[in-house]
């Protein structure tokens, strides 16, 4: 299937789509905000309370630490002379939206699966996502499994050994991060980009250099055979 | 003739049987009491009058449209209004069967003309009892003809360029002309490649005109191929710098899609329209869903927030009125930005996708945007793919797709409700508002809220009072029971141990009687009076 990689006239440049998956409240948003804008919002902890009753949001707290739409962020990188445009798509993690996953991760080059090291359940969710992604997108997609919140090491409920063994078994890379302390995040994204470039190049070579030098990629080769078929409107991006 | 006989219908006066016009022939109730000849005359006259009226109406409509058009010329902003009117008509024409339904959906501003047309249809329904369906159809055609019959698909380009008299077409062509002019102006900045681009576009439009019979997927394929080819040529052959390529692509998309819109938006060959209606119906059936059920992190009691919500709804509804896929996407993006603002104000922290998606779903439910599926399909098929793949617009569009998918599949579980509650709400037996007085919909005003609270309080008091009365009654009963019980117990004991007077008592008296010597006792002392 097509990648978002494109070689513009002249220097090489790639554009990649990366989806962020994971249960609600594991720190997906914090992670990406830290990476793209180097911001961390302690108040994020309140998310749950506010959820419980929207009325609670009434008292205004002065100063907004993080502005900007945290659910869609872009970052421009230069890796070994290759220009990379990274588009990071945050997804809704609540269980009730799980079925919508395929609409989000269609055509993505990479997926970052985040779990909370203090929450065993969130790791189980990651396993589900991996299974689904491999089924839908095969090995074309670069997977990163991320154990977030290592600043809460004391409350760890998911063992390092277990997580790393699992990641290896499904061909994913495992990382430990802390959005709060800004640990491991830069590394995670850089690594992911390098892997995506590799995959894209391999893919290009496989397709034969001749025709694929084209500038703007054709919207993905349509994979209708095992289309998830979530629902009728699911066709939104595949042919777009 | 007396009343009774008339009622039985035995005796009828001769005069009542005769033609009402008094020509001497017999009349017929089927002809409203006229004879056949007079009826024909009368009917003919009425018909002429009706036709005359219809004509006047049609002319008035035309005039009104001319005026609207004129005013749109003078004021720039009104352009979209007249355009939307055209759109509305077009929709009506294409789907006459569902006109009435669609009328509620079309968000564009109502104009006098539209109302008149509606009134007319109603009037015809009342007056035209004797007129057959053909007549009505003919009149409808009078109203709607200009919008569709004059534009046959094969000659679309010519039609648009020449714009025959009916004002509606002229307005449409003005829109396309304007876009063309802008396009040409834009291409001038590209010098030589500009001409080539223009030629390519023209060629593409011509090919598309010959491909009207193909399925919409194939037409979409053609458009996508075209986008790709042009983008390639821009980069390789015409050596346009990359940053300008995107701009050029946007302009090209605008130019070709403005022209293609009416053929490829919600085409009759697909079931897009059916899906549109299904979604509309579904959203209406879900009118009872509250923000709390969806866990929407937006507090509409804050005026700023509710303002944002209204703006977001307006944006998403406005999407339908745009012709170019990119413009439609821009509406979705604008709507999303407003949602983000609303969340930010409510929560005082950056909004994540966890917050955004539920809110978008809520906005879609609240706004019920017209022709949602058609728009999604249209964008999917004819948008420049590079935009949908990675850009921000693409992200929001994907979220909208997700929202629609969620709404379609929504069930009790996804709202954290029990199946029974969900079913009851869906069938309209109860509404959640009545059930829990705490969760008011945010648009209920304060007074009403206070009233509900007071009612609540009153019903609580009532309940308490009833409880007190009940308990008092119970106490009374208990007391009665208690006395009864005591009486019974006493009786039982009395029965068990009856009072027996034993004969021994006499012996005792005998003992007393033995005291005979009592008589011998001296008499008691008597008070004595001493004089002295």
XYZ file of C-alpha atoms in Angstrom:
772
model
C 0.000 0.000 0.000
C 1.049 3.537 -0.595
C 2.959 5.498 1.894
C 2.746 9.165 2.465
C 6.359 9.392 1.479
C 7.063 11.636 -1.382
C 10.148 12.744 -3.120
C 9.795 16.337 -4.116
C 11.777 17.624 -7.014
C 15.324 18.122 -5.829
C 16.032 17.086 -2.244
C 14.273 14.155 -0.754
C 11.348 14.847 1.437
C 8.925 12.583 3.166
C 5.608 13.169 4.767
C 4.411 10.685 7.277
C 1.216 10.180 9.119
C 1.535 8.833 12.625
C -1.423 7.849 14.766
C -1.422 7.927 18.511
C -3.397 5.116 20.045
C -4.034 4.177 23.619
C -6.586 4.218 26.348
C -7.903 7.517 27.636
C -5.696 9.266 30.199
C -2.471 7.404 29.503
C -0.815 10.612 28.391
C -1.060 10.547 24.612
C -1.827 14.210 24.460
C 0.863 15.174 26.938
C 3.400 13.170 25.011
C 2.760 14.840 21.711
C 2.417 18.276 23.240
C 5.757 17.850 24.920
C 7.328 16.751 21.687
C 5.902 19.380 19.376
C 5.622 22.366 21.651
C 7.694 21.361 24.638
C 4.809 21.976 26.949
C 3.534 19.999 29.830
C 0.349 20.677 31.649
C 0.086 19.460 35.200
C -3.560 20.270 35.337
C -4.132 17.499 32.902
C -4.663 15.270 35.883
C -7.997 16.951 36.344
C -9.300 15.468 33.137
C -11.139 12.772 34.979
C -12.796 15.054 37.453
C -14.017 17.330 34.778
C -15.394 14.375 32.899
C -17.437 13.276 35.842
C -19.526 16.399 35.674
C -19.043 19.127 33.134
C -20.258 21.645 35.667
C -16.993 21.242 37.487
C -15.203 23.137 34.769
C -16.794 26.324 35.916
C -14.074 27.785 38.091
C -11.645 29.527 35.880
C -7.982 28.874 36.364
C -5.836 31.745 35.177
C -3.094 31.135 32.648
C -3.427 28.396 30.177
C -0.217 26.454 30.104
C -0.746 24.764 26.778
C -2.466 26.324 23.828
C -2.945 24.978 20.362
C -4.860 22.003 19.104
C -3.215 19.111 20.798
C -4.951 16.509 18.717
C -3.378 17.358 15.401
C 0.215 18.504 15.384
C 2.876 18.672 12.765
C 6.605 18.721 13.047
C 9.290 19.277 10.459
C 12.478 17.332 10.848
C 15.709 16.964 8.990
C 17.207 13.551 9.346
C 20.477 12.998 7.518
C 19.585 15.522 4.850
C 16.138 14.080 4.377
C 13.309 16.400 5.102
C 10.464 14.849 7.014
C 7.022 16.283 7.605
C 5.447 14.540 10.492
C 1.709 14.754 11.021
C 0.649 13.339 14.351
C -2.973 12.299 14.714
C -4.298 11.941 18.188
C -7.254 9.614 18.583
C -10.020 9.371 21.115
C -9.071 6.639 23.525
C -12.365 5.917 25.213
C -13.591 2.397 24.866
C -16.782 3.511 23.178
C -14.785 4.858 20.234
C -12.666 1.788 19.795
C -14.571 0.658 16.725
C -13.683 3.874 14.916
C -9.971 3.051 14.968
C -9.704 1.890 11.362
C -10.957 5.229 10.107
C -8.129 6.946 11.926
C -5.194 4.703 11.207
C -5.928 4.144 7.549
C -2.973 5.184 5.429
C -0.739 5.869 8.379
C 2.956 5.107 8.250
C 3.502 4.752 11.932
C 1.587 4.134 15.093
C 2.542 5.040 18.620
C 0.761 2.860 21.133
C 0.840 4.407 24.548
C 0.161 2.753 27.873
C 0.503 3.887 31.436
C 3.092 1.862 33.371
C 0.955 2.137 36.469
C -2.080 0.704 34.730
C -2.089 -2.920 33.674
C -5.354 -2.468 31.783
C -3.914 0.120 29.487
C -1.204 -2.341 28.491
C -3.838 -4.898 27.598
C -5.465 -2.301 25.387
C -2.180 -1.793 23.591
C -2.073 -5.490 22.849
C -5.515 -5.260 21.296
C -4.461 -2.341 19.135
C -1.361 -4.147 17.943
C -3.370 -7.151 16.911
C -5.808 -4.973 15.030
C -3.157 -2.887 13.317
C -1.199 -5.896 12.145
C -4.359 -7.429 10.797
C -5.439 -4.315 8.928
C -2.173 -2.796 7.789
C 0.243 -5.710 7.834
C 3.920 -5.058 8.364
C 3.997 -1.793 6.449
C 3.285 0.172 9.554
C 6.019 0.941 12.076
C 4.831 0.254 15.569
C 6.139 1.839 18.741
C 4.947 0.687 22.125
C 5.437 3.360 24.707
C 5.288 2.979 28.460
C 4.542 6.459 29.671
C 4.725 8.006 33.155
C 8.059 6.521 34.230
C 8.225 9.324 36.763
C 5.772 7.163 38.695
C 8.173 4.226 38.731
C 7.176 3.381 42.298
C 3.642 2.583 41.238
C 4.672 0.482 38.277
C 2.263 -2.332 37.466
C 3.569 -3.432 34.104
C 6.949 -5.081 34.266
C 9.694 -3.873 31.951
C 10.572 -7.402 30.994
C 7.031 -8.296 30.035
C 6.510 -5.187 27.951
C 9.793 -5.491 26.088
C 9.361 -9.163 25.360
C 5.910 -8.521 24.042
C 7.062 -5.648 21.839
C 9.760 -7.788 20.315
C 7.352 -10.629 19.657
C 5.154 -8.419 17.507
C 7.939 -6.618 15.712
C 7.492 -3.365 17.552
C 9.972 -1.231 19.416
C 9.509 -0.456 23.052
C 10.223 2.876 24.708
C 9.938 4.325 28.150
C 8.932 7.926 28.400
C 7.856 10.564 30.807
C 6.037 13.492 29.390
C 6.291 15.213 32.713
C 10.062 15.000 32.941
C 10.562 15.071 29.162
C 12.358 11.757 29.038
C 12.698 9.497 26.049
C 10.331 11.433 23.845
C 12.780 12.975 21.390
C 14.410 9.596 20.999
C 11.104 7.891 20.372
C 10.076 10.153 17.523
C 13.511 10.264 15.941
C 13.745 6.504 15.944
C 10.288 6.158 14.515
C 11.077 8.592 11.700
C 14.215 6.706 10.765
C 12.304 3.462 10.613
C 9.555 5.006 8.539
C 12.059 6.401 6.063
C 13.605 2.959 5.727
C 10.249 1.342 5.164
C 9.307 3.964 2.613
C 12.559 3.490 0.717
C 12.236 -0.250 0.705
C 8.702 0.153 -0.498
C 9.776 2.494 -3.257
C 12.505 0.194 -4.419
C 10.103 -2.691 -4.432
C 7.719 -0.813 -6.637
C 10.475 -0.062 -9.074
C 12.171 3.256 -9.117
C 10.950 4.273 -12.509
C 7.352 5.165 -11.968
C 7.367 6.053 -8.322
C 9.524 9.105 -8.680
C 6.337 11.011 -8.994
C 5.865 14.028 -6.849
C 2.613 13.724 -5.056
C 1.600 10.225 -4.272
C -1.584 8.871 -5.512
C -3.942 8.514 -2.605
C -3.155 5.071 -1.377
C -3.523 2.094 -3.547
C -7.000 1.093 -2.715
C -7.065 -1.968 -0.578
C -10.641 -2.919 -0.955
C -10.131 -6.630 -0.452
C -9.946 -6.636 3.311
C -11.247 -3.196 3.953
C -12.298 -2.993 7.583
C -15.817 -2.085 6.517
C -16.572 -0.362 9.731
C -19.590 1.303 8.291
C -20.797 2.834 5.133
C -19.120 6.141 5.735
C -15.894 4.323 6.288
C -14.999 4.915 2.717
C -14.077 8.434 3.500
C -10.362 8.400 3.152
C -9.537 5.401 1.088
C -10.616 6.980 -2.110
C -10.113 10.549 -1.161
C -92.784 20.206 -0.148
C -92.169 19.548 3.472
C -88.933 19.039 5.226
C -89.446 15.400 5.898
C -89.961 14.421 2.341
C -86.979 16.390 1.257
C -84.830 14.605 3.731
C -85.950 11.304 2.461
C -85.287 12.560 -1.010
C -88.557 11.440 -2.445
C -89.888 14.760 -3.575
C -87.495 17.201 -5.055
C -88.476 20.474 -6.513
C -88.110 20.631 -10.237
C -86.118 23.832 -9.991
C -83.448 22.070 -7.998
C -82.843 19.615 -10.745
C -82.386 22.261 -13.369
C -79.141 23.844 -14.337
C -78.098 26.538 -11.911
C -77.552 28.901 -14.738
C -81.184 28.655 -15.684
C -80.677 27.543 -19.234
C -83.574 25.133 -18.870
C -81.587 21.919 -19.058
C -81.175 19.593 -16.172
C -78.165 20.070 -13.961
C -75.965 17.432 -12.394
C -74.473 17.435 -8.916
C -71.255 16.090 -10.392
C -70.995 19.348 -12.325
C -71.847 21.393 -9.270
C -75.472 21.758 -10.371
C -74.763 22.908 -13.897
C -75.795 21.257 -17.073
C -73.018 19.768 -19.144
C -72.756 22.731 -21.468
C -72.807 25.424 -18.792
C -70.372 23.427 -16.681
C -67.881 23.275 -19.482
C -68.071 27.025 -19.901
C -67.826 27.671 -16.214
C -64.977 25.272 -15.741
C -63.112 26.689 -18.682
C -63.406 30.180 -17.263
C -62.159 29.086 -13.861
C -59.293 27.345 -15.462
C -58.347 30.346 -17.505
C -58.416 32.421 -14.396
C -56.241 29.941 -12.608
C -53.730 29.845 -15.395
C -53.722 33.609 -15.477
C -53.028 33.681 -11.770
C -50.301 31.161 -12.111
C -48.700 33.245 -14.744
C -48.789 36.294 -12.604
C -47.293 34.355 -9.801
C -44.539 33.018 -11.961
C -43.813 36.504 -13.153
C -43.738 37.819 -9.665
C -41.337 35.087 -8.705
C -39.154 35.993 -11.598
C -39.230 39.646 -10.649
C -38.328 38.892 -7.104
C -35.427 36.838 -8.185
C -34.247 39.566 -10.508
C -34.347 41.942 -7.607
C -32.516 39.594 -5.359
C -29.993 39.143 -8.093
C -29.648 42.869 -8.540
C -29.101 43.390 -4.859
C -26.578 40.602 -4.813
C -24.682 42.480 -7.458
C -24.559 45.576 -5.334
C -23.665 43.858 -2.130
C -20.886 41.419 -2.288
C -22.017 39.372 0.676
C -25.377 38.559 -0.763
C -23.850 36.501 -3.498
C -23.771 33.349 -1.492
C -27.376 33.876 -0.579
C -28.599 33.886 -4.118
C -26.383 31.013 -4.887
C -27.779 28.993 -2.099
C -31.213 29.741 -3.440
C -30.192 28.271 -6.694
C -28.928 25.271 -4.880
C -32.116 24.869 -3.032
C -34.092 24.891 -6.220
C -31.794 22.436 -7.741
C -32.301 20.097 -4.882
C -36.007 20.514 -5.116
C -36.051 19.793 -8.762
C -33.974 16.710 -8.459
C -35.807 15.150 -5.607
C -39.299 16.413 -5.896
C -40.605 13.435 -4.021
C -38.856 14.465 -0.879
C -39.085 18.197 -1.255
C -41.075 18.745 1.853
C -38.637 16.789 3.910
C -35.636 18.505 2.457
C -37.059 21.914 3.009
C -36.496 21.517 6.685
C -32.943 20.497 6.114
C -31.735 23.174 3.807
C -30.024 25.583 6.024
C -29.757 28.403 3.558
C -31.775 31.484 4.172
C -35.381 31.412 3.087
C -36.464 33.862 0.520
C -39.823 35.218 -0.289
C -39.835 33.439 -3.581
C -39.520 30.104 -1.960
C -42.414 30.777 0.345
C -44.613 31.891 -2.464
C -43.852 28.745 -4.346
C -44.810 26.719 -1.347
C -48.002 28.655 -0.831
C -48.871 28.129 -4.358
C -48.572 24.421 -4.097
C -50.823 24.462 -1.076
C -53.320 26.633 -2.811
C -53.403 24.320 -5.720
C -54.077 21.494 -3.409
C -57.163 23.239 -2.110
C -58.586 24.859 -5.188
C -57.602 22.250 -7.609
C -59.972 19.576 -6.473
C -61.352 19.375 -9.950
C -58.036 19.733 -11.630
C -56.135 16.664 -12.458
C -52.613 15.810 -11.512
C -51.308 16.834 -14.896
C -52.278 20.391 -14.293
C -50.485 20.549 -11.018
C -47.443 18.999 -12.530
C -47.502 21.555 -15.311
C -47.618 24.362 -12.823
C -44.829 22.887 -10.832
C -42.837 22.742 -13.981
C -43.473 26.387 -14.583
C -41.874 27.122 -11.301
C -38.978 24.829 -11.551
C -38.205 24.505 -15.209
C -35.539 27.142 -15.451
C -33.332 25.428 -12.965
C -33.021 22.137 -14.666
C -34.488 21.773 -18.061
C -32.467 24.407 -19.758
C -29.194 22.906 -18.695
C -28.759 19.655 -20.504
C -25.601 17.946 -19.371
C -23.948 17.655 -22.739
C -24.003 21.346 -23.442
C -23.261 22.437 -19.985
C -20.352 24.619 -20.874
C -22.246 26.522 -23.537
C -25.233 26.887 -21.309
C -23.177 28.290 -18.559
C -21.343 30.654 -20.802
C -24.391 32.035 -22.556
C -26.748 31.927 -19.653
C -30.234 32.044 -21.150
C -32.863 34.301 -19.737
C -34.016 32.565 -16.533
C -32.366 34.315 -13.687
C -31.461 31.224 -11.779
C -29.171 29.991 -14.435
C -27.658 33.384 -14.750
C -26.778 33.397 -11.110
C -25.137 30.020 -11.359
C -23.164 31.124 -14.336
C -22.119 34.255 -12.549
C -20.644 32.113 -9.853
C -18.806 29.982 -12.377
C -17.794 32.997 -14.419
C -16.376 34.655 -11.398
C -14.381 31.556 -10.564
C -13.189 31.301 -14.154
C -12.062 34.883 -14.171
C -10.222 34.451 -10.930
C -8.649 31.328 -12.261
C -7.456 33.016 -15.403
C -6.151 35.937 -13.401
C -4.345 33.540 -11.171
C -2.832 31.628 -14.084
C -1.457 34.827 -15.577
C 1.023 34.909 -12.750
C 2.351 31.604 -14.044
C 2.988 32.907 -17.569
C 3.551 30.119 -20.028
C 2.690 27.178 -17.782
C -0.526 28.992 -16.926
C -1.810 28.584 -20.474
C -0.953 24.927 -20.445
C -2.688 24.441 -17.156
C -5.766 26.122 -18.523
C -5.719 23.917 -21.582
C -5.380 20.845 -19.429
C -8.337 21.855 -17.322
C -10.490 22.544 -20.343
C -9.537 19.221 -21.784
C -10.411 17.509 -18.554
C -13.794 19.193 -18.373
C -14.550 18.142 -21.924
C -13.630 14.555 -21.197
C -15.754 14.608 -18.093
C -18.709 15.790 -20.134
C -18.415 12.696 -22.241
C -18.170 10.501 -19.213
C -21.446 11.394 -17.576
C -22.743 7.887 -18.105
C -19.938 6.310 -16.150
C -20.398 5.367 -12.541
C -19.468 7.969 -9.987
C -16.486 5.893 -8.865
C -15.071 5.962 -12.363
C -15.610 9.693 -12.601
C -13.893 10.084 -9.267
C -11.026 8.011 -10.593
C -10.733 10.351 -13.580
C -10.636 13.396 -11.353
C -8.010 11.827 -9.118
C -5.902 10.898 -12.119
C -6.195 14.428 -13.348
C -5.059 15.868 -10.033
C -2.070 13.586 -10.021
C -1.097 14.282 -13.597
C -1.335 18.012 -13.232
C 0.631 17.986 -9.993
C 3.313 15.943 -11.686
C 3.456 18.214 -14.678
C 3.595 21.271 -12.490
C 6.642 19.912 -10.774
C 8.542 18.225 -13.536
C 7.618 19.808 -16.828
C 6.750 23.356 -15.843
C 9.227 23.522 -12.991
C 6.891 25.267 -10.642
C 8.449 25.648 -7.188
C 6.911 23.250 -4.639
C 5.318 25.922 -2.491
C 3.504 27.274 -5.523
C 2.341 23.847 -6.627
C -0.035 23.544 -3.728
C -1.550 26.923 -4.432
C -1.968 26.095 -8.084
C -3.574 22.785 -7.226
C -6.069 24.553 -4.999
C -7.013 26.912 -7.802
C -7.340 24.091 -10.284
C -9.543 22.166 -7.920
C -11.700 25.216 -7.404
C -12.059 25.806 -11.113
C -12.944 22.319 -12.179
C -15.113 21.408 -9.213
C -17.236 24.541 -9.454
C -18.135 23.330 -12.899
C -18.470 19.676 -12.051
C -20.424 20.133 -8.854
C -23.918 19.851 -10.205
C -23.225 16.616 -12.020
C -21.216 14.812 -9.426
C -22.653 15.980 -6.125
C -25.148 13.470 -4.817
C -25.612 11.886 -8.251
C -28.827 10.053 -8.911
C -26.992 6.891 -9.802
C -25.891 6.392 -6.215
C -27.846 5.927 -3.029
C -26.163 8.923 -1.415
C -29.468 10.635 -0.999
C -31.016 7.644 0.676
C -28.139 7.608 3.099
C -28.554 11.331 3.698
C -32.127 10.789 4.707
C -31.230 7.840 6.873
C -28.685 9.906 8.772
C -31.123 12.783 9.137
C -33.706 10.455 10.539
C -31.245 8.834 12.851
C -30.076 12.157 14.244
C -33.640 13.253 14.820
C -34.397 10.038 16.634
C -31.456 10.800 18.907
C -32.662 14.256 19.881
C -32.718 13.247 23.542
C -28.987 12.632 23.831
C -27.502 15.003 26.388
C -23.935 16.261 26.578
C -23.595 14.346 29.822
C -24.294 11.035 28.133
C -21.565 11.688 25.608
C -19.217 13.036 28.284
C -18.842 16.258 26.357
C -16.347 18.438 28.185
C -18.107 21.647 27.255
C -20.034 23.755 29.681
C -22.613 25.689 27.744
C -23.582 27.767 30.710
C -20.540 29.904 30.059
C -21.773 32.435 27.503
C -18.522 32.382 25.554
C -18.711 28.628 25.254
C -22.286 28.521 24.100
C -21.337 31.157 21.556
C -18.614 28.882 20.251
C -21.017 25.973 20.101
C -23.448 27.987 18.023
C -20.669 29.047 15.685
C -19.483 25.490 15.307
C -22.985 24.372 14.422
C -23.327 27.169 11.874
C -20.053 26.186 10.256
C -20.911 22.551 9.913
C -24.283 23.422 8.405
C -22.675 25.878 6.041
C -20.589 23.114 4.558
C -23.483 22.031 2.363
C -23.642 25.389 0.619
C -20.088 25.217 -0.728
C -19.303 23.769 -4.095
C -15.581 23.168 -3.981
C -14.403 20.236 -1.854
C -11.665 22.384 -0.363
C -14.216 24.979 0.753
C -16.284 22.266 2.343
C -13.219 21.049 4.179
C -12.526 24.589 5.313
C -15.983 24.671 6.917
C -15.243 21.475 8.823
C -11.937 22.887 9.990
C -13.542 26.120 11.104
C -16.153 24.161 13.013
C -13.434 22.093 14.670
C -11.503 25.180 15.726
C -14.571 26.536 17.423
C -15.017 23.253 19.227
C -11.446 23.384 20.444
C -11.974 26.873 21.717
C -15.110 25.843 23.534
C -13.279 22.975 25.217
C -10.339 25.171 26.110
C -12.517 27.781 27.749
C -14.394 25.144 29.701
C -11.440 23.094 30.831
C -8.587 25.554 30.887
C -6.233 23.130 29.286
C -5.383 22.037 25.776
C -8.040 19.824 24.299
C -7.114 16.341 23.231
C -8.809 13.975 20.854
C -10.484 12.392 23.873
C -12.397 15.640 24.304
C -12.713 16.650 20.720
C -14.482 13.676 19.217
C -17.372 13.536 21.721
C -17.899 17.248 21.269
C -17.918 16.965 17.505
C -20.484 14.189 17.793
C -22.574 16.409 20.001
C -22.329 19.279 17.508
C -23.371 17.039 14.638
C -26.301 15.725 16.668
C -27.358 19.221 17.575
C -26.878 20.735 14.145
C -28.124 17.864 12.007
C -26.277 19.234 8.972
C -28.014 18.786 5.639
C -26.887 16.110 3.195
C -24.130 14.914 5.440
C -23.382 11.684 3.618
C -23.491 13.295 0.203
C -20.994 15.879 1.318
C -18.676 13.314 2.822
C -18.854 11.189 -0.300
C -18.332 14.171 -2.555
C -15.260 15.319 -0.669
C -13.888 11.803 -0.621
C -14.336 11.372 -4.331
C -13.281 14.731 -5.661
C -10.968 16.386 -3.220
C -7.336 16.794 -4.053
C -5.915 13.681 -2.364
C -2.805 15.293 -0.940
C -5.033 17.465 1.189
C -7.046 14.591 2.582
C -4.053 12.402 3.253
C -1.985 14.314 5.726
C -3.155 17.863 6.232
C -5.011 19.304 9.162
C -8.158 19.455 7.064
C -7.823 15.745 6.507
C -7.620 15.145 10.224
C -10.814 17.013 10.966
C -12.550 15.428 8.029
C -11.609 12.007 9.353
C -13.018 12.986 12.705
C -16.263 14.005 11.069
C -16.418 10.634 9.345
C -15.864 9.025 12.723
C -18.603 11.118 14.286
C -21.065 10.058 11.612
C -20.020 6.449 11.937
C -20.470 6.639 15.682
C -23.917 8.185 15.355
C -24.966 5.492 12.934
C -23.882 2.706 15.233
C -24.649 4.321 18.544
C -26.285 2.049 21.092
C -27.128 1.915 24.765
C -23.642 0.854 25.725
C -21.936 3.755 24.016
C -24.007 6.180 26.055
C -23.615 4.296 29.323
C -27.320 3.606 29.463
C -29.208 0.442 30.173
C -30.825 -1.159 27.174
C -34.297 -0.492 28.621
C -33.621 3.185 29.094
C -32.163 3.467 25.614
C -35.181 1.773 24.077
C -37.550 3.967 26.006
C -35.769 7.114 24.889
C -35.625 5.922 21.297
C -39.315 5.175 21.185
C -40.040 8.503 22.808
C -41.805 7.049 25.833
C -39.769 9.125 28.195
C -37.180 11.768 27.860
C -34.138 11.869 30.057
C -34.920 15.424 31.064
C -38.058 14.438 32.895
C -36.362 11.566 34.528
C -33.530 13.320 36.222
C -34.228 16.903 36.942
C -30.549 17.563 37.500
C -29.516 17.208 33.925
C -31.164 20.081 32.185
C -30.346 20.771 28.654
C -28.153 23.824 28.725
C -30.510 25.977 26.716
C -33.215 25.877 29.350
C -33.410 29.303 30.912
C -32.799 29.971 34.566
C -36.434 30.628 35.411
C -37.498 27.299 34.055
C -34.731 25.627 35.979
C -35.880 27.305 39.180
C -39.392 26.190 38.442
C -38.279 22.617 37.995
C -36.394 22.809 41.250
C -39.431 24.183 43.048
C -41.648 21.536 41.575
C -39.190 19.012 42.753
C -39.257 20.476 46.244
C -43.024 20.521 46.302
C -43.274 16.932 45.288
C -40.811 16.051 48.008
C -42.901 17.908 50.593
C -45.977 16.209 49.346
C -44.325 12.892 49.762
C -43.297 13.705 53.303
C -46.749 14.829 54.235
C -48.226 11.663 52.933
C -45.772 9.725 54.955
C -46.733 11.597 58.117
C -50.433 11.034 57.528
C -49.816 7.397 56.935
C -47.807 7.043 60.056
C -50.408 8.873 62.136
C -53.021 6.495 60.870
C -50.854 3.624 61.742
C -50.342 4.962 65.236
C -54.047 5.343 65.706
C -54.611 1.817 64.598
C -51.898 0.596 66.885
C -53.515 2.334 69.831
C -56.885 0.842 69.068
C -55.338 -2.539 68.656
C -53.557 -2.121 71.947
C -56.670 -1.312 73.963
C -58.500 -4.115 72.262
C -55.699 -6.419 73.128
C -55.690 -5.391 76.775
C -59.453 -5.842 77.034
C -59.171 -9.221 75.491
C -56.398 -10.247 77.783
C -58.339 -9.092 80.804
C -61.342 -11.016 79.671
C -59.265 -14.081 79.118
C -57.893 -13.850 82.614
C -61.306 -13.225 84.045
C -62.593 -16.259 82.230
C -59.682 -18.310 83.352
C -60.024 -17.316 86.965
C -63.700 -16.611 87.505
C -64.716 -14.942 90.755
C -66.182 -17.606 93.058
C -67.905 -16.708 96.263
C -67.319 -19.596 98.595
C -69.750 -20.654 101.318
C -66.945 -20.374 103.870
C -67.870 -16.782 104.198
C -70.841 -17.691 106.349
C -68.646 -19.427 108.820
C -66.774 -16.287 109.121
C -69.995 -14.449 109.910
C -70.708 -17.050 112.489
C -67.533 -16.148 114.138
C -68.766 -12.618 114.246
C -72.138 -13.664 115.575
C -70.500 -15.487 118.327
C -69.642 -12.103 119.752
C -72.927 -11.904 121.463
C -71.468 -10.137 124.402
C -71.254 -7.063 122.294
C -74.696 -6.184 123.543
C -73.402 -6.037 126.970
C -70.913 -3.409 126.157
C -71.685 0.011 127.568
C -73.272 2.398 125.150
C -70.965 4.828 123.425
C -70.379 8.166 125.114
C -72.803 10.800 124.261
C -71.884 14.482 124.079
C -73.208 16.301 127.054
C -74.025 19.948 127.398
C -73.066 21.654 130.575
C -74.857 24.752 131.328
C -72.799 27.160 133.074
